[in-house]
């Protein structure tokens, strides 16, 4: 009798766990990062990124060689290694729709 109760309890736990795993996942980002976002990284300079005018963009200006990257829906665009004091530009056409994914990066090179 005890063995049957344990097996039944275990089956209930597995069933409940299975239901939780099959629940609809919450998207990491529901929309693209709308508007211009400005940050001042520890490496210096100014970094602007976001989605505006139908494109995701990453602009970085600093006094050393640097670059920018954008990723939208798994497609990556990287700027070339840009000279100190110039603005690195990474841009990719995009539409802002529910479930769209984006990421923005800057680097020194």
mmCIF file of N, CA and C in Angstrom:
data_model
loop_
_atom_site.group_PDB
_atom_site.id
_atom_site.type_symbol
_atom_site.label_atom_id
_atom_site.label_comp_id
_atom_site.label_asym_id
_atom_site.label_seq_id
_atom_site.Cartn_x
_atom_site.Cartn_y
_atom_site.Cartn_z
ATOM 1 N N UNK A 1 0.816 -1.186 0.000
ATOM 2 C CA UNK A 1 0.000 0.000 0.000
ATOM 3 C C UNK A 1 0.867 1.261 0.000
ATOM 4 N N UNK A 2 1.912 1.284 0.828
ATOM 5 C CA UNK A 2 2.805 2.436 0.896
ATOM 6 C C UNK A 2 3.502 2.651 -0.448
ATOM 7 N N UNK A 3 3.922 1.550 -1.083
ATOM 8 C CA UNK A 3 4.589 1.654 -2.376
ATOM 9 C C UNK A 3 3.657 2.270 -3.416
ATOM 10 N N UNK A 4 2.397 1.906 -3.411
ATOM 11 C CA UNK A 4 1.441 2.433 -4.371
ATOM 12 C C UNK A 4 1.243 3.937 -4.159
ATOM 13 N N UNK A 5 1.185 4.399 -2.903
ATOM 14 C CA UNK A 5 0.999 5.819 -2.622
ATOM 15 C C UNK A 5 2.209 6.623 -3.089
ATOM 16 N N UNK A 6 3.407 6.087 -2.874
ATOM 17 C CA UNK A 6 4.617 6.780 -3.314
ATOM 18 C C UNK A 6 4.644 6.873 -4.834
ATOM 19 N N UNK A 7 4.314 5.787 -5.518
ATOM 20 C CA UNK A 7 4.300 5.791 -6.975
ATOM 21 C C UNK A 7 3.263 6.780 -7.495
ATOM 22 N N UNK A 8 2.097 6.827 -6.869
ATOM 23 C CA UNK A 8 1.054 7.757 -7.285
ATOM 24 C C UNK A 8 1.498 9.199 -7.049
ATOM 25 N N UNK A 9 2.131 9.452 -5.904
ATOM 26 C CA UNK A 9 2.624 10.797 -5.607
ATOM 27 C C UNK A 9 3.700 11.207 -6.611
ATOM 28 N N UNK A 10 4.605 10.282 -6.932
ATOM 29 C CA UNK A 10 5.659 10.574 -7.899
ATOM 30 C C UNK A 10 5.060 10.870 -9.269
ATOM 31 N N UNK A 11 4.052 10.103 -9.664
ATOM 32 C CA UNK A 11 3.395 10.331 -10.942
ATOM 33 C C UNK A 11 2.756 11.718 -10.967
ATOM 34 N N UNK A 12 2.144 12.123 -9.856
ATOM 35 C CA UNK A 12 1.537 13.453 -9.757
ATOM 36 C C UNK A 12 2.575 14.555 -9.903
ATOM 37 N N UNK A 13 3.743 14.375 -9.283
ATOM 38 C CA UNK A 13 4.813 15.366 -9.389
ATOM 39 C C UNK A 13 5.309 15.459 -10.829
ATOM 40 N N UNK A 14 5.523 14.325 -11.490
ATOM 41 C CA UNK A 14 5.977 14.338 -12.878
ATOM 42 C C UNK A 14 4.935 14.986 -13.788
ATOM 43 N N UNK A 15 3.670 14.701 -13.563
ATOM 44 C CA UNK A 15 2.613 15.294 -14.378
ATOM 45 C C UNK A 15 2.581 16.808 -14.187
ATOM 46 N N UNK A 16 2.682 17.260 -12.946
ATOM 47 C CA UNK A 16 2.669 18.698 -12.675
ATOM 48 C C UNK A 16 3.886 19.373 -13.299
ATOM 49 N N UNK A 17 5.043 18.735 -13.186
ATOM 50 C CA UNK A 17 6.261 19.280 -13.776
ATOM 51 C C UNK A 17 6.125 19.353 -15.290
ATOM 52 N N UNK A 18 5.574 18.312 -15.885
ATOM 53 C CA UNK A 18 5.376 18.294 -17.328
ATOM 54 C C UNK A 18 4.474 19.419 -17.788
ATOM 55 N N UNK A 19 3.439 19.704 -17.029
ATOM 56 C CA UNK A 19 2.546 20.794 -17.385
ATOM 57 C C UNK A 19 3.255 22.139 -17.282
ATOM 58 N N UNK A 20 4.092 22.308 -16.280
ATOM 59 C CA UNK A 20 4.811 23.567 -16.134
ATOM 60 C C UNK A 20 5.811 23.754 -17.270
ATOM 61 N N UNK A 21 6.464 22.695 -17.702
ATOM 62 C CA UNK A 21 7.450 22.805 -18.769
ATOM 63 C C UNK A 21 6.802 23.102 -20.112
ATOM 64 N N UNK A 22 5.546 22.709 -20.286
ATOM 65 C CA UNK A 22 4.872 22.923 -21.555
ATOM 66 C C UNK A 22 4.141 24.260 -21.618
ATOM 67 N N UNK A 23 4.186 25.033 -20.549
ATOM 68 C CA UNK A 23 3.540 26.342 -20.549
ATOM 69 C C UNK A 23 4.214 27.244 -21.579
ATOM 70 N N UNK A 24 3.458 28.193 -22.096
ATOM 71 C CA UNK A 24 4.007 29.104 -23.105
ATOM 72 C C UNK A 24 5.145 29.917 -22.508
ATOM 73 N N UNK A 25 6.304 29.953 -23.166
ATOM 74 C CA UNK A 25 7.433 30.715 -22.628
ATOM 75 C C UNK A 25 7.182 32.215 -22.732
ATOM 76 N N UNK A 26 7.705 32.943 -21.787
ATOM 77 C CA UNK A 26 7.635 34.398 -21.829
ATOM 78 C C UNK A 26 8.788 34.894 -22.686
ATOM 79 N N UNK A 27 8.514 35.708 -23.713
ATOM 80 C CA UNK A 27 9.607 36.190 -24.554
ATOM 81 C C UNK A 27 10.576 37.043 -23.750
ATOM 82 N N UNK A 28 11.866 36.920 -24.068
ATOM 83 C CA UNK A 28 12.889 37.694 -23.367
ATOM 84 C C UNK A 28 12.646 39.192 -23.571
ATOM 85 N N UNK A 29 12.371 39.580 -24.780
ATOM 86 C CA UNK A 29 12.036 40.969 -25.094
ATOM 87 C C UNK A 29 10.785 40.946 -25.948
ATOM 88 N N UNK A 30 9.758 41.615 -25.502
ATOM 89 C CA UNK A 30 8.521 41.612 -26.255
ATOM 90 C C UNK A 30 8.602 42.516 -27.483
ATOM 91 N N UNK A 31 9.341 43.591 -27.385
ATOM 92 C CA UNK A 31 9.486 44.552 -28.470
ATOM 93 C C UNK A 31 10.958 44.933 -28.595
ATOM 94 N N UNK A 32 11.312 45.554 -29.702
ATOM 95 C CA UNK A 32 12.672 46.061 -29.867
ATOM 96 C C UNK A 32 12.885 47.249 -28.925
ATOM 97 N N UNK A 33 14.138 47.582 -28.665
ATOM 98 C CA UNK A 33 14.476 48.692 -27.756
ATOM 99 C C UNK A 33 14.206 50.019 -28.459
ATOM 100 N N UNK A 34 12.962 50.483 -28.389
ATOM 101 C CA UNK A 34 12.538 51.681 -29.120
ATOM 102 C C UNK A 34 13.201 52.947 -28.598
ATOM 103 N N UNK A 35 13.557 53.822 -29.522
ATOM 104 C CA UNK A 35 14.147 55.099 -29.168
ATOM 105 C C UNK A 35 15.651 55.021 -29.001
ATOM 106 N N UNK A 36 16.241 56.184 -28.800
ATOM 107 C CA UNK A 36 17.693 56.281 -28.620
ATOM 108 C C UNK A 36 18.017 56.099 -27.142
ATOM 109 N N UNK A 37 18.900 55.160 -26.851
ATOM 110 C CA UNK A 37 19.388 54.932 -25.490
ATOM 111 C C UNK A 37 20.854 55.355 -25.472
ATOM 112 N N UNK A 38 21.241 56.165 -24.511
ATOM 113 C CA UNK A 38 22.606 56.680 -24.430
ATOM 114 C C UNK A 38 23.269 56.199 -23.154
ATOM 115 N N UNK A 39 24.495 55.688 -23.292
ATOM 116 C CA UNK A 39 25.279 55.260 -22.132
ATOM 117 C C UNK A 39 26.702 55.792 -22.266
ATOM 118 N N UNK A 40 27.364 55.874 -21.116
ATOM 119 C CA UNK A 40 28.749 56.335 -21.057
ATOM 120 C C UNK A 40 29.590 55.209 -20.456
ATOM 121 N N UNK A 41 30.130 54.306 -21.298
ATOM 122 C CA UNK A 41 30.838 53.119 -20.815
ATOM 123 C C UNK A 41 32.080 53.450 -19.994
ATOM 124 N N UNK A 42 32.500 52.481 -19.186
ATOM 125 C CA UNK A 42 33.712 52.623 -18.373
ATOM 126 C C UNK A 42 34.954 52.776 -19.249
ATOM 127 N N UNK A 43 34.905 52.267 -20.481
ATOM 128 C CA UNK A 43 36.034 52.397 -21.406
ATOM 129 C C UNK A 43 36.119 53.799 -21.996
ATOM 130 N N UNK A 44 35.154 54.659 -21.658
ATOM 131 C CA UNK A 44 35.132 56.027 -22.151
ATOM 132 C C UNK A 44 34.193 56.191 -23.325
ATOM 133 N N UNK A 45 34.028 57.416 -23.741
ATOM 134 C CA UNK A 45 33.224 57.708 -24.912
ATOM 135 C C UNK A 45 31.732 57.725 -24.642
ATOM 136 N N UNK A 46 30.981 57.703 -25.743
ATOM 137 C CA UNK A 46 29.526 57.714 -25.685
ATOM 138 C C UNK A 46 28.991 56.633 -26.612
ATOM 139 N N UNK A 47 28.020 55.867 -26.118
ATOM 140 C CA UNK A 47 27.422 54.777 -26.890
ATOM 141 C C UNK A 47 25.933 55.032 -26.997
ATOM 142 N N UNK A 48 25.439 55.072 -28.223
ATOM 143 C CA UNK A 48 24.014 55.235 -28.464
ATOM 144 C C UNK A 48 23.513 54.027 -29.233
ATOM 145 N N UNK A 49 22.373 53.502 -28.795
ATOM 146 C CA UNK A 49 21.823 52.315 -29.438
ATOM 147 C C UNK A 49 20.309 52.340 -29.329
ATOM 148 N N UNK A 50 19.654 51.511 -30.139
ATOM 149 C CA UNK A 50 18.208 51.379 -30.069
ATOM 150 C C UNK A 50 17.596 51.188 -31.440
ATOM 151 N N UNK A 51 16.267 51.223 -31.452
ATOM 152 C CA UNK A 51 15.488 51.062 -32.676
ATOM 153 C C UNK A 51 14.753 52.368 -32.961
ATOM 154 N N UNK A 52 15.034 52.962 -34.119
ATOM 155 C CA UNK A 52 14.274 54.122 -34.574
ATOM 156 C C UNK A 52 14.369 54.197 -36.086
ATOM 157 N N UNK A 53 13.346 54.797 -36.715
ATOM 158 C CA UNK A 53 13.272 54.940 -38.175
ATOM 159 C C UNK A 53 13.535 53.620 -38.900
ATOM 160 N N UNK A 54 12.858 52.552 -38.463
ATOM 161 C CA UNK A 54 12.885 51.231 -39.110
ATOM 162 C C UNK A 54 14.266 50.585 -39.163
ATOM 163 N N UNK A 55 15.105 50.842 -38.165
ATOM 164 C CA UNK A 55 16.420 50.186 -38.103
ATOM 165 C C UNK A 55 16.873 50.069 -36.653
ATOM 166 N N UNK A 56 17.594 48.977 -36.363
ATOM 167 C CA UNK A 56 18.295 48.871 -35.082
ATOM 168 C C UNK A 56 19.677 49.462 -35.322
ATOM 169 N N UNK A 57 20.177 50.210 -34.330
ATOM 170 C CA UNK A 57 21.414 50.959 -34.536
ATOM 171 C C UNK A 57 22.296 50.887 -33.300
ATOM 172 N N UNK A 58 23.596 50.903 -33.517
ATOM 173 C CA UNK A 58 24.571 50.997 -32.437
ATOM 174 C C UNK A 58 25.680 51.925 -32.903
ATOM 175 N N UNK A 59 25.828 53.060 -32.215
ATOM 176 C CA UNK A 59 26.848 54.058 -32.534
ATOM 177 C C UNK A 59 27.751 54.218 -31.318
ATOM 178 N N UNK A 60 29.042 54.183 -31.541
ATOM 179 C CA UNK A 60 29.986 54.335 -30.431
ATOM 180 C C UNK A 60 31.105 55.267 -30.859
ATOM 181 N N UNK A 61 31.420 56.238 -30.012
ATOM 182 C CA UNK A 61 32.515 57.172 -30.262
ATOM 183 C C UNK A 61 33.400 57.209 -29.031
ATOM 184 N N UNK A 62 34.705 56.971 -29.207
ATOM 185 C CA UNK A 62 35.657 56.965 -28.102
ATOM 186 C C UNK A 62 37.041 57.279 -28.666
ATOM 187 N N UNK A 63 37.976 57.668 -27.828
ATOM 188 C CA UNK A 63 39.327 58.030 -28.281
ATOM 189 C C UNK A 63 40.280 56.843 -28.305
ATOM 190 N N UNK A 64 39.857 55.771 -28.887
ATOM 191 C CA UNK A 64 40.681 54.592 -29.183
ATOM 192 C C UNK A 64 39.975 53.809 -30.281
ATOM 193 N N UNK A 65 40.636 52.870 -30.914
ATOM 194 C CA UNK A 65 40.001 52.081 -31.969
ATOM 195 C C UNK A 65 38.847 51.286 -31.366
ATOM 196 N N UNK A 66 37.723 51.239 -32.082
ATOM 197 C CA UNK A 66 36.509 50.666 -31.507
ATOM 198 C C UNK A 66 35.557 50.200 -32.606
ATOM 199 N N UNK A 67 34.459 49.570 -32.192
ATOM 200 C CA UNK A 67 33.450 49.116 -33.135
ATOM 201 C C UNK A 67 32.107 48.940 -32.464
ATOM 202 N N UNK A 68 31.081 48.718 -33.288
ATOM 203 C CA UNK A 68 29.710 48.531 -32.822
ATOM 204 C C UNK A 68 29.115 47.298 -33.483
ATOM 205 N N UNK A 69 28.122 46.706 -32.814
ATOM 206 C CA UNK A 69 27.434 45.528 -33.347
ATOM 207 C C UNK A 69 25.958 45.602 -32.991
ATOM 208 N N UNK A 70 25.092 45.164 -33.926
ATOM 209 C CA UNK A 70 23.670 44.968 -33.642
ATOM 210 C C UNK A 70 23.291 43.565 -34.080
ATOM 211 N N UNK A 71 22.360 42.977 -33.355
ATOM 212 C CA UNK A 71 21.818 41.666 -33.708
ATOM 213 C C UNK A 71 20.301 41.784 -33.647
ATOM 214 N N UNK A 72 19.628 41.452 -34.744
ATOM 215 C CA UNK A 72 18.167 41.459 -34.767
ATOM 216 C C UNK A 72 17.708 40.166 -35.414
ATOM 217 N N UNK A 73 16.844 39.454 -34.709
ATOM 218 C CA UNK A 73 16.329 38.167 -35.180
ATOM 219 C C UNK A 73 17.459 37.220 -35.581
ATOM 220 N N UNK A 74 18.553 37.235 -34.836
ATOM 221 C CA UNK A 74 19.670 36.337 -35.068
ATOM 222 C C UNK A 74 20.627 36.771 -36.170
ATOM 223 N N UNK A 75 20.360 37.875 -36.830
ATOM 224 C CA UNK A 75 21.238 38.376 -37.890
ATOM 225 C C UNK A 75 22.130 39.477 -37.323
ATOM 226 N N UNK A 76 23.441 39.315 -37.510
ATOM 227 C CA UNK A 76 24.424 40.214 -36.907
ATOM 228 C C UNK A 76 25.025 41.161 -37.942
ATOM 229 N N UNK A 77 25.152 42.424 -37.551
ATOM 230 C CA UNK A 77 25.862 43.422 -38.357
ATOM 231 C C UNK A 77 26.914 44.047 -37.459
ATOM 232 N N UNK A 78 28.187 43.985 -37.895
ATOM 233 C CA UNK A 78 29.307 44.560 -37.134
ATOM 234 C C UNK A 78 29.955 45.664 -37.951
ATOM 235 N N UNK A 79 30.287 46.741 -37.275
ATOM 236 C CA UNK A 79 31.046 47.794 -37.951
ATOM 237 C C UNK A 79 32.494 47.336 -38.084
ATOM 238 N N UNK A 80 33.225 48.018 -38.926
ATOM 239 C CA UNK A 80 34.664 47.771 -39.007
ATOM 240 C C UNK A 80 35.309 48.348 -37.757
ATOM 241 N N UNK A 81 36.560 48.007 -37.513
ATOM 242 C CA UNK A 81 37.305 48.614 -36.413
ATOM 243 C C UNK A 81 37.540 50.074 -36.812
ATOM 244 N N UNK A 82 36.931 50.982 -36.079
ATOM 245 C CA UNK A 82 36.889 52.400 -36.430
ATOM 246 C C UNK A 82 37.988 53.170 -35.704
ATOM 247 N N UNK A 83 38.562 54.155 -36.371
ATOM 248 C CA UNK A 83 39.650 54.957 -35.803
ATOM 249 C C UNK A 83 39.174 55.766 -34.597
ATOM 250 N N UNK A 84 40.099 56.048 -33.707
ATOM 251 C CA UNK A 84 39.813 56.839 -32.504
ATOM 252 C C UNK A 84 39.183 58.177 -32.873
ATOM 253 N N UNK A 85 38.170 58.579 -32.111
ATOM 254 C CA UNK A 85 37.516 59.856 -32.333
ATOM 255 C C UNK A 85 36.435 59.854 -33.397
ATOM 256 N N UNK A 86 36.343 58.800 -34.199
ATOM 257 C CA UNK A 86 35.301 58.670 -35.223
ATOM 258 C C UNK A 86 34.169 57.826 -34.656
ATOM 259 N N UNK A 87 32.992 57.897 -35.246
ATOM 260 C CA UNK A 87 31.842 57.127 -34.771
ATOM 261 C C UNK A 87 31.746 55.812 -35.528
ATOM 262 N N UNK A 88 31.720 54.698 -34.794
ATOM 263 C CA UNK A 88 31.475 53.397 -35.427
ATOM 264 C C UNK A 88 29.966 53.250 -35.589
ATOM 265 N N UNK A 89 29.553 52.683 -36.711
ATOM 266 C CA UNK A 89 28.134 52.596 -37.035
ATOM 267 C C UNK A 89 27.786 51.173 -37.430
ATOM 268 N N UNK A 90 26.809 50.596 -36.726
ATOM 269 C CA UNK A 90 26.232 49.304 -37.101
ATOM 270 C C UNK A 90 24.725 49.515 -37.190
ATOM 271 N N UNK A 91 24.139 49.251 -38.355
ATOM 272 C CA UNK A 91 22.708 49.451 -38.568
ATOM 273 C C UNK A 91 22.135 48.269 -39.335
ATOM 274 N N UNK A 92 20.889 47.908 -39.002
ATOM 275 C CA UNK A 92 20.199 46.813 -39.691
ATOM 276 C C UNK A 92 18.719 47.155 -39.767
ATOM 277 N N UNK A 93 18.128 47.046 -40.945
ATOM 278 C CA UNK A 93 16.692 47.271 -41.118
ATOM 279 C C UNK A 93 15.917 46.330 -40.209
ATOM 280 N N UNK A 94 14.853 46.821 -39.611
ATOM 281 C CA UNK A 94 14.028 45.989 -38.732
ATOM 282 C C UNK A 94 12.629 46.574 -38.633
ATOM 283 N N UNK A 95 11.682 45.715 -38.288
ATOM 284 C CA UNK A 95 10.327 46.141 -37.973
ATOM 285 C C UNK A 95 10.051 45.772 -36.526
ATOM 286 N N UNK A 96 9.392 46.657 -35.822
ATOM 287 C CA UNK A 96 9.112 46.439 -34.406
ATOM 288 C C UNK A 96 7.793 45.690 -34.267
ATOM 289 N N UNK A 97 7.877 44.389 -34.052
ATOM 290 C CA UNK A 97 6.692 43.562 -33.880
ATOM 291 C C UNK A 97 6.850 42.702 -32.631
ATOM 292 N N UNK A 98 5.736 42.245 -32.097
ATOM 293 C CA UNK A 98 5.723 41.452 -30.869
ATOM 294 C C UNK A 98 6.612 40.220 -31.017
ATOM 295 N N UNK A 99 7.490 40.006 -30.060
ATOM 296 C CA UNK A 99 8.369 38.848 -30.059
ATOM 297 C C UNK A 99 9.690 39.062 -30.781
ATOM 298 N N UNK A 100 9.888 40.231 -31.369
ATOM 299 C CA UNK A 100 11.155 40.512 -32.051
ATOM 300 C C UNK A 100 12.290 40.547 -31.024
ATOM 301 N N UNK A 101 13.465 40.108 -31.433
ATOM 302 C CA UNK A 101 14.615 40.095 -30.526
ATOM 303 C C UNK A 101 15.723 40.981 -31.079
ATOM 304 N N UNK A 102 16.409 41.662 -30.172
ATOM 305 C CA UNK A 102 17.510 42.529 -30.574
ATOM 306 C C UNK A 102 18.573 42.542 -29.488
ATOM 307 N N UNK A 103 19.794 42.865 -29.897
ATOM 308 C CA UNK A 103 20.909 43.005 -28.958
ATOM 309 C C UNK A 103 21.861 44.045 -29.536
ATOM 310 N N UNK A 104 22.525 44.757 -28.641
ATOM 311 C CA UNK A 104 23.393 45.859 -29.037
ATOM 312 C C UNK A 104 24.708 45.734 -28.289
ATOM 313 N N UNK A 105 25.814 46.004 -28.992
ATOM 314 C CA UNK A 105 27.134 45.845 -28.381
ATOM 315 C C UNK A 105 28.075 46.949 -28.855
ATOM 316 N N UNK A 106 29.102 47.211 -28.071
ATOM 317 C CA UNK A 106 30.219 48.051 -28.476
ATOM 318 C C UNK A 106 31.483 47.318 -28.066
ATOM 319 N N UNK A 107 32.609 47.687 -28.676
ATOM 320 C CA UNK A 107 33.870 47.013 -28.360
ATOM 321 C C UNK A 107 35.025 47.970 -28.627
ATOM 322 N N UNK A 108 36.156 47.690 -28.031
ATOM 323 C CA UNK A 108 37.394 48.371 -28.396
ATOM 324 C C UNK A 108 38.272 47.342 -29.092
ATOM 325 N N UNK A 109 39.029 47.775 -30.089
ATOM 326 C CA UNK A 109 39.843 46.830 -30.868
ATOM 327 C C UNK A 109 41.216 47.406 -31.154
#
